[in-house]
Coordinates of C-alpha atoms and ligand atoms in Angstrom, one line a residue:
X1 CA -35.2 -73.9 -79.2
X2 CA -36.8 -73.8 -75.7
X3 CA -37.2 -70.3 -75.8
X4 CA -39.2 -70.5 -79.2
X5 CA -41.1 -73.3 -77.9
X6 CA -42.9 -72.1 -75.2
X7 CA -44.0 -68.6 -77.4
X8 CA -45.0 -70.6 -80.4
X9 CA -49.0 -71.6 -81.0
X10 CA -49.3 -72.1 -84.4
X11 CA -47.6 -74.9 -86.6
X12 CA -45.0 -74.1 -89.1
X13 CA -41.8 -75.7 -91.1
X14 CA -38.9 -76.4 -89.2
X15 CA -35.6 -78.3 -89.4
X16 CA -34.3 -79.4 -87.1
X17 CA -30.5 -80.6 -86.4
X18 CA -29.3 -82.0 -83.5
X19 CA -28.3 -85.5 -81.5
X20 CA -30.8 -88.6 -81.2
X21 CA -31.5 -88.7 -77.2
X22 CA -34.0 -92.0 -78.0
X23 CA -35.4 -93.7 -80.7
X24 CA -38.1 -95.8 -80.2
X25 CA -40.4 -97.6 -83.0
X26 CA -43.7 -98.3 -83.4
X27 CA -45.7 -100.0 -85.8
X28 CA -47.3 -97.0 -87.2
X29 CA -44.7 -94.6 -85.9
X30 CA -41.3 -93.8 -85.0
X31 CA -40.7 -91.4 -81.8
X32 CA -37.2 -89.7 -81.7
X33 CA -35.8 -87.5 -78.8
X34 CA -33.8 -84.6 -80.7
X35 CA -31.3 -82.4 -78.7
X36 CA -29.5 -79.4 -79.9
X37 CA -27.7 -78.6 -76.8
X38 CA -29.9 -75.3 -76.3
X39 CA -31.5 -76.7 -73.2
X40 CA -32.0 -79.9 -71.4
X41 CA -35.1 -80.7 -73.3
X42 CA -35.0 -82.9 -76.3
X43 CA -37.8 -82.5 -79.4
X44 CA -40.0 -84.5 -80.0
X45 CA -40.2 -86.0 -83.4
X46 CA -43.1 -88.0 -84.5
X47 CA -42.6 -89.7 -88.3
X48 CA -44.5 -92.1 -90.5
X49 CA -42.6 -95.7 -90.0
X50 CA -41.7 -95.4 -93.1
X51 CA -39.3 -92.8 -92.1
X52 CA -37.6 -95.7 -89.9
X53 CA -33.9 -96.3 -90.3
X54 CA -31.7 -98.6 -88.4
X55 CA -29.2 -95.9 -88.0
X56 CA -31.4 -93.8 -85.8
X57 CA -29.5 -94.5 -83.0
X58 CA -28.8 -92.9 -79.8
X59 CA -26.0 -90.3 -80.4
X60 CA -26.4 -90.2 -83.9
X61 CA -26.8 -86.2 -86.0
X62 CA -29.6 -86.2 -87.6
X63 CA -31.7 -83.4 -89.7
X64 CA -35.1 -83.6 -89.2
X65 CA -37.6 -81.1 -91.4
X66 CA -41.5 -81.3 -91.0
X67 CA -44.1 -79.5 -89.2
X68 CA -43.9 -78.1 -85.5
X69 CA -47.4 -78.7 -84.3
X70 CA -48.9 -78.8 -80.6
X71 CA -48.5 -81.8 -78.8
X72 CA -51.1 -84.2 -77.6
X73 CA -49.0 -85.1 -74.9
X74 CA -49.3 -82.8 -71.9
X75 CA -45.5 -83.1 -70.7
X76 CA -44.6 -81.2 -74.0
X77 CA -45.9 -78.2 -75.8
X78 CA -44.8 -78.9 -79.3
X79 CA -43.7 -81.4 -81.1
X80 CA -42.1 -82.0 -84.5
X81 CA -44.3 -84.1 -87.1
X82 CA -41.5 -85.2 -89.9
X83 CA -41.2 -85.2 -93.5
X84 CA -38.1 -86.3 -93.8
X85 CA -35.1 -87.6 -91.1
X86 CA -31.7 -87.7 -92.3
X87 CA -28.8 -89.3 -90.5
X88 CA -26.0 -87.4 -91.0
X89 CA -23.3 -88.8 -88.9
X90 CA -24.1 -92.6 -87.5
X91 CA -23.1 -93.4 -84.0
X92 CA -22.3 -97.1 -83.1
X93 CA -24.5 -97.8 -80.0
X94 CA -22.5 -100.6 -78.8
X95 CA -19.2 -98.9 -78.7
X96 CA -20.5 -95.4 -78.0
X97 CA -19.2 -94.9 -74.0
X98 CA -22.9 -93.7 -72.9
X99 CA -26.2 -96.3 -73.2
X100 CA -29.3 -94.8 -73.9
X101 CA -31.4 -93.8 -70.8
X102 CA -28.8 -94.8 -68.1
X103 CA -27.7 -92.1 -65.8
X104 CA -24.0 -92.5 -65.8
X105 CA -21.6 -90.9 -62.9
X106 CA -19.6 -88.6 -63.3
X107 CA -16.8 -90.1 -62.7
X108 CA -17.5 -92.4 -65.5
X109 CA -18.1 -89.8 -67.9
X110 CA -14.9 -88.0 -66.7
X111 CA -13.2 -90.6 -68.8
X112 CA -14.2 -89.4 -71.9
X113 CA -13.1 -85.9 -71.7
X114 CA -13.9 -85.5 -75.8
X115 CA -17.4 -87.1 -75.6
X116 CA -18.5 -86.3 -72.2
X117 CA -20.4 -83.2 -73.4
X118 CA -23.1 -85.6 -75.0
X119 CA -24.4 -86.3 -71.7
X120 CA -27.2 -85.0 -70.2
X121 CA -25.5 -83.4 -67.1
X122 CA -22.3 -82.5 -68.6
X123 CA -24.0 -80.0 -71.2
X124 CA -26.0 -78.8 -68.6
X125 CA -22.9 -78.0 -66.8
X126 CA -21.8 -76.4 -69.7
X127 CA -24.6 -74.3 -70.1
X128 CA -24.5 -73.1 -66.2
X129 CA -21.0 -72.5 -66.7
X130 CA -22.1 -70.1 -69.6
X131 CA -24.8 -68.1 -68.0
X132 CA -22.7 -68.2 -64.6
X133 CA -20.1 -66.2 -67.1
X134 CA -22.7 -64.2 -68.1
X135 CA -24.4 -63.0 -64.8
X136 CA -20.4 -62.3 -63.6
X137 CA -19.4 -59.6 -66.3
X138 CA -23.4 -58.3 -66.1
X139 CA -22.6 -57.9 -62.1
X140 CA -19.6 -55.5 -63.1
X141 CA -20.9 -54.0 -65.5
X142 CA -24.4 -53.5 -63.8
X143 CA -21.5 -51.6 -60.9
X144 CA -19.5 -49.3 -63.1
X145 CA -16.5 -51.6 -63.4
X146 CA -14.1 -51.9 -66.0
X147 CA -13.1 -55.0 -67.6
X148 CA -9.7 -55.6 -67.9
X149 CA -7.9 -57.9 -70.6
X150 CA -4.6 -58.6 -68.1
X151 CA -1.9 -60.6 -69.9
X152 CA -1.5 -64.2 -69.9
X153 CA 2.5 -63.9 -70.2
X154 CA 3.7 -61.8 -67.7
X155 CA 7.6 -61.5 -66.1
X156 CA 6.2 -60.9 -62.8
X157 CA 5.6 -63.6 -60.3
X158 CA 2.5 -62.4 -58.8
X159 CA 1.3 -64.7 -55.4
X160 CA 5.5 -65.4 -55.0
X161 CA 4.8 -68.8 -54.0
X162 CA 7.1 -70.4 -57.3
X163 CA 4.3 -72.3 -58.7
X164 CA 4.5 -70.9 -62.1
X165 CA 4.7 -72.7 -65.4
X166 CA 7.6 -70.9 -67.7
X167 CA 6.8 -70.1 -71.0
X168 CA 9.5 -70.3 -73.9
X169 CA 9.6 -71.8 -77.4
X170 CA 9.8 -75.5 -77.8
X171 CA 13.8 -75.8 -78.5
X172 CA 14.4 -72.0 -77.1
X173 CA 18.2 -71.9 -76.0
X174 CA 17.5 -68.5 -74.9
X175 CA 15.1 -66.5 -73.7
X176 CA 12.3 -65.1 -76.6
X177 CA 11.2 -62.6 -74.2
X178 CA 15.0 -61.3 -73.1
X179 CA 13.8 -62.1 -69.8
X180 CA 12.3 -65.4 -67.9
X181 CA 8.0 -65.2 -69.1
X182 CA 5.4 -67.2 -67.2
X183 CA 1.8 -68.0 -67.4
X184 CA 0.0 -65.8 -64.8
X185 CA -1.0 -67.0 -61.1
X186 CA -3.1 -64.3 -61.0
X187 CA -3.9 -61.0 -62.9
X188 CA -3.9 -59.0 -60.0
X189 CA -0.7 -56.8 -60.4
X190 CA -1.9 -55.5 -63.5
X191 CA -5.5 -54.9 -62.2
X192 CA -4.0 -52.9 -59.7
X193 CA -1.9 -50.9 -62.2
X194 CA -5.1 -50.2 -64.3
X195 CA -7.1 -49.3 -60.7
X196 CA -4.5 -45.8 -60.4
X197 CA -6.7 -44.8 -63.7
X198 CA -10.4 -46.4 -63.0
X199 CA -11.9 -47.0 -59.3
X200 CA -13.4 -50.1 -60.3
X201 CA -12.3 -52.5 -62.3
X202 CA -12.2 -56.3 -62.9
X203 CA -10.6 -59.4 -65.1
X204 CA -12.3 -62.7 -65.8
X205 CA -9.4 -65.0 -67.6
X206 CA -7.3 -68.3 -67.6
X207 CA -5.2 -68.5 -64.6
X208 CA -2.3 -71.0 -64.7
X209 CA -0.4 -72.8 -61.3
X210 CA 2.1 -75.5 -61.4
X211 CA 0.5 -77.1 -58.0
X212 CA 1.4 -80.5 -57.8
X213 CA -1.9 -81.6 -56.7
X214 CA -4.3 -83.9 -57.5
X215 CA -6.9 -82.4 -55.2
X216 CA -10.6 -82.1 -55.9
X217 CA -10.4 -78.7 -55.4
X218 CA -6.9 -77.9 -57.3
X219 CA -6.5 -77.3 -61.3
X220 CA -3.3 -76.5 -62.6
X221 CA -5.4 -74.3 -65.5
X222 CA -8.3 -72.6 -63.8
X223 CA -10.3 -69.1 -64.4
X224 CA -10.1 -66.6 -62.1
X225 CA -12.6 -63.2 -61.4
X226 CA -10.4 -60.7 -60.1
X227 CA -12.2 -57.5 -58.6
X228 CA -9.8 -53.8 -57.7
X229 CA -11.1 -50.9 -55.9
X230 CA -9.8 -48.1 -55.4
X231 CA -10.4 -45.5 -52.4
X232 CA -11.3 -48.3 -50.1
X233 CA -11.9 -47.3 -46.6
X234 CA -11.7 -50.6 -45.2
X235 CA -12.0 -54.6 -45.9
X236 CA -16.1 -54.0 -46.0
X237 CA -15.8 -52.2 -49.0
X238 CA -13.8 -56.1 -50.5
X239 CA -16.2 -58.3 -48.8
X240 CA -19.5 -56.4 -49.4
X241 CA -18.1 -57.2 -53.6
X242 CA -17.4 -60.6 -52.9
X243 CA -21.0 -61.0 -50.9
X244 CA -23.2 -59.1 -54.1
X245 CA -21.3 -60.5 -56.9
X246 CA -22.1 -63.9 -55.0
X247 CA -25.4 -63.4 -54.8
X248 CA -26.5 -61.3 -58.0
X249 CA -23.9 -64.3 -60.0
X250 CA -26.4 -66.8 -58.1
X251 CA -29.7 -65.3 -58.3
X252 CA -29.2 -65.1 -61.9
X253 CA -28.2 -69.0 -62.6
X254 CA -30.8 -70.2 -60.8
X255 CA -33.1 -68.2 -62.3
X256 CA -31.7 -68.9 -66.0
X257 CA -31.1 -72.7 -65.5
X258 CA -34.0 -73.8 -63.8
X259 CA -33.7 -77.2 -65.3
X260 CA -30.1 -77.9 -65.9
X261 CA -29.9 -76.5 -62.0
X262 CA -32.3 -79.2 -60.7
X263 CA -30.7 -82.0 -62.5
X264 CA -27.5 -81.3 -60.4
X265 CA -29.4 -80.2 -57.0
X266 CA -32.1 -83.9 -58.0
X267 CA -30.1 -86.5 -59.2
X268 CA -26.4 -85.6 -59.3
X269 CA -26.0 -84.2 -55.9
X270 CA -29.2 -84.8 -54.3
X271 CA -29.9 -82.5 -50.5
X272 CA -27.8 -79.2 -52.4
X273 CA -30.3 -77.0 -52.8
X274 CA -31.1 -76.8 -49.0
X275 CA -27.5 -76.1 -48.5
X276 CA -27.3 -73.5 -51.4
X277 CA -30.6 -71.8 -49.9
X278 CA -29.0 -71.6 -46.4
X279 CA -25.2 -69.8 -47.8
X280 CA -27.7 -68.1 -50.3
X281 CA -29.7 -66.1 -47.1
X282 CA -26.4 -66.5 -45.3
X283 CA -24.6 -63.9 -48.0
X284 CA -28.0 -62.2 -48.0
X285 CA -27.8 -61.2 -44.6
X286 CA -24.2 -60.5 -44.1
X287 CA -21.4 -63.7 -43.9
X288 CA -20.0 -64.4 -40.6
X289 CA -16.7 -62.9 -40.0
X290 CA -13.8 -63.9 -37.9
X291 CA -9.9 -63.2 -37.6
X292 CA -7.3 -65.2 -38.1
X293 CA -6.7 -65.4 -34.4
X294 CA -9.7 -66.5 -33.3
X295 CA -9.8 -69.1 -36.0
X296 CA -6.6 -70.5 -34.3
X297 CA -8.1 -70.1 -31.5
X298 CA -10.7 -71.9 -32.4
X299 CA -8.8 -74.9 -33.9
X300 CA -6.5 -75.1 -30.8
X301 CA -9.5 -75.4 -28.4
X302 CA -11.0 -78.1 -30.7
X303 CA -10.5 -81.9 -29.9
X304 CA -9.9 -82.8 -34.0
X305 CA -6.5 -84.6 -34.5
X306 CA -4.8 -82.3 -36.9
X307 CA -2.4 -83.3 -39.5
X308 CA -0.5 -79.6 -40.0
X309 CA -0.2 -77.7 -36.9
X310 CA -2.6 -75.2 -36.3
X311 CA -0.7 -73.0 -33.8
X312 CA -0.5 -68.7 -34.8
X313 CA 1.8 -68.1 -37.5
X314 CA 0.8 -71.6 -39.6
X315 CA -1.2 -71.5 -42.9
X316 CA -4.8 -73.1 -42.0
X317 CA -4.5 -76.1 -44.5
X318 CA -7.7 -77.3 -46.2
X319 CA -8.9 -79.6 -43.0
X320 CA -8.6 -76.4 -40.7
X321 CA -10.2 -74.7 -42.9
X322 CA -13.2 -77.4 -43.4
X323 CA -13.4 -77.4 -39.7
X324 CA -14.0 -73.9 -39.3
X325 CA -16.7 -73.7 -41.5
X326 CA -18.1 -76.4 -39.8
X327 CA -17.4 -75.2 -36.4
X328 CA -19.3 -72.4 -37.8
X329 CA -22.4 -73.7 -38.9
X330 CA -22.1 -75.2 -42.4
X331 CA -21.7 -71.8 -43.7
X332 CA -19.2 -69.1 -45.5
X333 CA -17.1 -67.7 -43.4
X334 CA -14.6 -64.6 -43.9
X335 CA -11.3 -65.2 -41.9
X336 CA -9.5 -62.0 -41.9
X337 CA -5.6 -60.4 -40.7
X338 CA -3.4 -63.2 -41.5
X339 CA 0.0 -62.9 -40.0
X340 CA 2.3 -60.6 -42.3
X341 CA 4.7 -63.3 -42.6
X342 CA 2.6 -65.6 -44.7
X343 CA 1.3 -63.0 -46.9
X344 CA 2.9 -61.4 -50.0
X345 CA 4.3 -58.6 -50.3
X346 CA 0.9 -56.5 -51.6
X347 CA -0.5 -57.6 -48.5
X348 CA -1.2 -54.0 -46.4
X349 CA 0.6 -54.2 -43.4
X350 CA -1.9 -53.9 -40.2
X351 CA 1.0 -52.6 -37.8
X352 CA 0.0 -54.7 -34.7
X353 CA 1.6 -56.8 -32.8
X354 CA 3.6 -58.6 -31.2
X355 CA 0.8 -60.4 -33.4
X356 CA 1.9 -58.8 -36.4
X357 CA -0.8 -59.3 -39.3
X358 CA -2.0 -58.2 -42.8
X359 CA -5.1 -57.0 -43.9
X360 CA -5.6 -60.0 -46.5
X361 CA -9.0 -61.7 -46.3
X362 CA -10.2 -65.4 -47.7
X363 CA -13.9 -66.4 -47.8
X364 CA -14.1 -70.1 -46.7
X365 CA -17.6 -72.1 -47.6
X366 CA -19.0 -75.1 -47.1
X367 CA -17.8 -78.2 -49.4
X368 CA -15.2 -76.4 -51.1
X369 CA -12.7 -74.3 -48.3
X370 CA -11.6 -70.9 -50.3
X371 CA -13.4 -69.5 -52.6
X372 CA -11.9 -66.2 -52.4
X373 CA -8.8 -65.0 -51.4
X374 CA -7.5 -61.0 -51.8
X375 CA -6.3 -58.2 -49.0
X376 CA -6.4 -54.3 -48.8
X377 CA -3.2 -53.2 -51.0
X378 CA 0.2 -51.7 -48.9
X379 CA -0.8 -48.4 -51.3
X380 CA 1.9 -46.4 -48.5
X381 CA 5.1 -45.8 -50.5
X382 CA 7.6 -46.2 -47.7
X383 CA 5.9 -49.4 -45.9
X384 CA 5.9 -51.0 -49.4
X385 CA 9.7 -50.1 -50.3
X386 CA 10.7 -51.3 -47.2
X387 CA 9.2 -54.6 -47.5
X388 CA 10.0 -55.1 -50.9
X389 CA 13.7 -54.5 -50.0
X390 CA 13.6 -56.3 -47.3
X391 CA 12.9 -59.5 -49.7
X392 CA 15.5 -57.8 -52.1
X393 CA 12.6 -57.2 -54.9
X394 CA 12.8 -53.5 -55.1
X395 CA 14.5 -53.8 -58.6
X396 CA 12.0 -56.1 -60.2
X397 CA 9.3 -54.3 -58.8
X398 CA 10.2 -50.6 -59.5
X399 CA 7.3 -50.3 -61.9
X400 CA 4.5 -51.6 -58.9
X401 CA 6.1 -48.9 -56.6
X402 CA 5.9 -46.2 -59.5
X403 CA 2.2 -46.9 -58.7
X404 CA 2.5 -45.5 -54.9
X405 CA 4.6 -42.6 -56.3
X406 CA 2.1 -41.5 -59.0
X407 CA -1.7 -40.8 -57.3
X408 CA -1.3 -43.8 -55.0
X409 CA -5.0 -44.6 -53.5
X410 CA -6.0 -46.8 -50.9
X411 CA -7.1 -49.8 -52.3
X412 CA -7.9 -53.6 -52.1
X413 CA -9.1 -56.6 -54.3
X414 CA -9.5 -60.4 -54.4
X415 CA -9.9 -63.7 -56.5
X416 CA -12.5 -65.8 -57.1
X417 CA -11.8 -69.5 -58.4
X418 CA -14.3 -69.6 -60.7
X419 CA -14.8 -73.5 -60.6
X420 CA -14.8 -73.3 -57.1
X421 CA -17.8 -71.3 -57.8
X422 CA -19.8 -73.6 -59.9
X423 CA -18.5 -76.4 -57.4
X424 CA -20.4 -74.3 -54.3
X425 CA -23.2 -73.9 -56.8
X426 CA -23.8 -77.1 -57.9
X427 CA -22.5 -79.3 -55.0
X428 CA -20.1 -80.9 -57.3
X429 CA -17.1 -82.8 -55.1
X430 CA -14.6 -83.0 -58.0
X431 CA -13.4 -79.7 -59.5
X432 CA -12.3 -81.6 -62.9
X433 CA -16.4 -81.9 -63.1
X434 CA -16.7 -78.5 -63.6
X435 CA -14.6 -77.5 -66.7
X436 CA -14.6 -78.8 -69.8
X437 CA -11.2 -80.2 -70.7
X438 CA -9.3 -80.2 -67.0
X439 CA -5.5 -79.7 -66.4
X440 CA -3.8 -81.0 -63.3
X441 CA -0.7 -82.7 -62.5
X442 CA 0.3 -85.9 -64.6
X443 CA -2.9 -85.1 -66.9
X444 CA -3.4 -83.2 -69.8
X445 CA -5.7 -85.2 -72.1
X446 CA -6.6 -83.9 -75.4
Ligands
4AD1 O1 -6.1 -66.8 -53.1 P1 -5.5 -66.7 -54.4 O2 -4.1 -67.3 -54.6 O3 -5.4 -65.1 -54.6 C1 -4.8 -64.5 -55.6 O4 -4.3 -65.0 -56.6 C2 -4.9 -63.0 -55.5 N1 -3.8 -62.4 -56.3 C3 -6.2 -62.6 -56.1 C4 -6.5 -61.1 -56.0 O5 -6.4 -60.6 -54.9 N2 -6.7 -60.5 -57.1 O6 -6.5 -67.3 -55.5 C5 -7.8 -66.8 -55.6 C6 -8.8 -67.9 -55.7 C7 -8.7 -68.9 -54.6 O7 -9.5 -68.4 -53.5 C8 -9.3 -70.1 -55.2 O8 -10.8 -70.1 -55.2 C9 -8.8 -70.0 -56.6 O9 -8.4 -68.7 -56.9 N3 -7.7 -70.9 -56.9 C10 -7.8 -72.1 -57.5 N4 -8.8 -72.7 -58.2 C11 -8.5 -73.9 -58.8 N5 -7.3 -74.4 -58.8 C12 -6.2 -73.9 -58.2 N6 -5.0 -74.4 -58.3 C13 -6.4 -72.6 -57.5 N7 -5.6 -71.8 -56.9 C14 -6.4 -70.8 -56.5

């Protein structure tokens, strides 16, 4: 209703349903706070004290008709003048996990994965997460990409790093598929089939890993945007996507949720917004860029006590790559060429050396580490045969090198986590904060 609120002058019969955000009684009136989860702003309702009932609680569903009419009170336009209040469903206030008017945590609230959405800042988390959907499909669709439903099931094993989650039916003693099935790591193989047919295309989806963490930045069900494009000329033409889709995704939340926005960037993680504005003109302007090699280099100079080694030819682990970004400035950073031997097989080989690397790229920001990883495909038949028999994988992935036989184009794409996202967005430490019922490891409530 905030929308229709703001256009409407005149008064005129409404009902209203929704939840009791306060009740308060007066001797001539009751005052009730009625939120319908369209936007951070509660209605208010003005009745006769006749109207009074014990059950208006906080939480409670109520239906409210009577007359929307301006409000004397400057702090809201309209408000609702009742004729009748019904309570629909009653809500116990001394049981009910949330008290009126205290700002819980969101740690707290975290405990009440099936309730949590009554708070304030959990359904304005919802409703960023929605319009942060939104402005993601308008970006590709506003750039001529095509959206791609890639399979949930899949036989392929797409990152190679064995963190996949097998899927059979409960009791199966044999495969239902003929063959082992999995929930996808990633729906990049399949973009890339679909990108020999359409130069730009895209997936937005469910992305499932078996990571046995219980990290603040590690779900074991996630969603993933996945970008491919084809007749890439080189790892500008991934980046400058990753940069604009950052930006346009952005621009358009933080036009769209002015208010759920600031109740994050005010009270929930208070000194964001400075940091958003600063990554913000950051992507604006172009990111910084650095390889792989001088981010070693840069980590071996530094006087940080380490826990992983840091030395060429070592994944950078979540501390390196926090220290880079701070070594950097406090802002996102693209680390590029990663040695060959850590990447998969997809990776395009950059045929250096003795420093021999892969064109794969990950943009690391502040708070959060990786927020996208992808490369520049190996789209040269031979180069890719070899390596894939080289890890004995050229039967399973016959089909992918079909793709190199039949109009193979240069091209490249990457992941986004898209809770990582709203994490970088909002300022929000713990990534179960930003999805509505999370999975992890040891946890799958509800
Ligand atoms: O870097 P990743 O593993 O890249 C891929 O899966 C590529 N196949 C994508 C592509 O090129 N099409 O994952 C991409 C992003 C990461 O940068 C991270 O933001 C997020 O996905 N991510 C996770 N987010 C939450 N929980 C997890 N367990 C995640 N693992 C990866």
């Amino acid at each position: 209703y905030s929308l229709f609120l703001s256009s409407c002058s005149t008064s005129f019969v409404c009902l209203l349903q929704g939840w009791v955000r306060s009740a308060r009684a007066q001797k001539v009136n009751v005052f009730l706070h009625v939120n319908d989860g369209s936007s951070l702003q509660s209605l208010q309702v003005v009745a006769g004290a006749e109207l009074n009932d014990p059950l208006l609680t906080f939480g409670s569903a109520v239906e409210v008709s009577g007359i929307l009419q301006e409000s004397p009170h400057e702090k809201q336009p309209l408000e609702l003048q009742a004729d009748s209040i019904r309570v629909i469903g009653e809500c116990d206030p001394v049981d009910f996990p949330f008290k009126v008017k205290k700002r819980h945590g969101l740690e707290y609230i975290r405990q009440f994965p099936h309730l949590r959405c009554r708070t304030n800042a959990f359904s304005s988390l919802l409703r960023i997460r929605s319009e942060a959907t939104s402005a993601i499909h308008s970006y590709f669709k506003d750039n001529g990409f095509v959206q791609i439903h890639t399979p949930i099931i899949t036989s392929n094993d797409c990152e190679g790093a064995g963190e996949l989650f097998q899927v059979e039916p409960a009791g199966a003693d044999e495969h239902f598929f003929s063959v082992p099935a999995f929930l996808t790591v990633s729906g990049q193989l399949h973009l890339e089939a679909t990108a020999g047919a359409f130069s730009k295309v895209y997936t937005f989806g469910p992305t499932f890993r078996a990571e046995n963490s219980q990290s603040r930045r590690h779900l074991a069900e996630f969603y993933m945007v996945e970008a491919e494009i084809s007749f890439t000329q080189s790892m500008e033409d991934l980046t400058k996507v990753m940069e604009d889709m950052f930006r346009s995704a952005t621009e358009h939340v933080l036009a769209r949720c002015v208010e759920d926005v600031d109740l994050f960037h005010r009270h929930v993680t208070p000194g964001h917004r400075v940091s958003l504005q600063v990554f913000l003109s950051f992507v604006l302007l172009s990111s910084l860029r650095i390889t792989y090699t001088e981010a070693v280099d840069i980590l071996t100079r530094s006087s940080e006590q380490f826990a992983f080694p840091s030395d060429w030819g070592c994944d950078l682990k979540t501390e390196h790559e926090k220290y880079l970004v701070k070594h950097c400035g406090n802002v996102p950073v693209f680390v590029t060429d990663y040695p060959y031997d850590l990447k998969p097989f997809y990776a395009r080989d950059n045929q250096d050396g003795p420093r021999h690397t892969a064109a794969a790229v990950d943009l690391l920001v502040p708070g959060v580490g990786e927020l996208c990883g992808g490369s520049l495909r190996e789209e040269r038949l031979s180069v890719l045969r070899a390596r894939l028999e080289q890890l004995g994988l050229e039967d399973a992935y016959s089909w992918y090198l079909d793709l190199r036989r039949f109009g193979s184009a240069p091209h490249g794409g990457f992941g986004l986590g898209f809770e990582r996202y709203l994490q970088c967005l909002l300022g929000v430490d713990n990534i179960k904060d930003v999805i509505p019922f999370p999975r992890f490891s040891r946890s799958c409530l509800l």
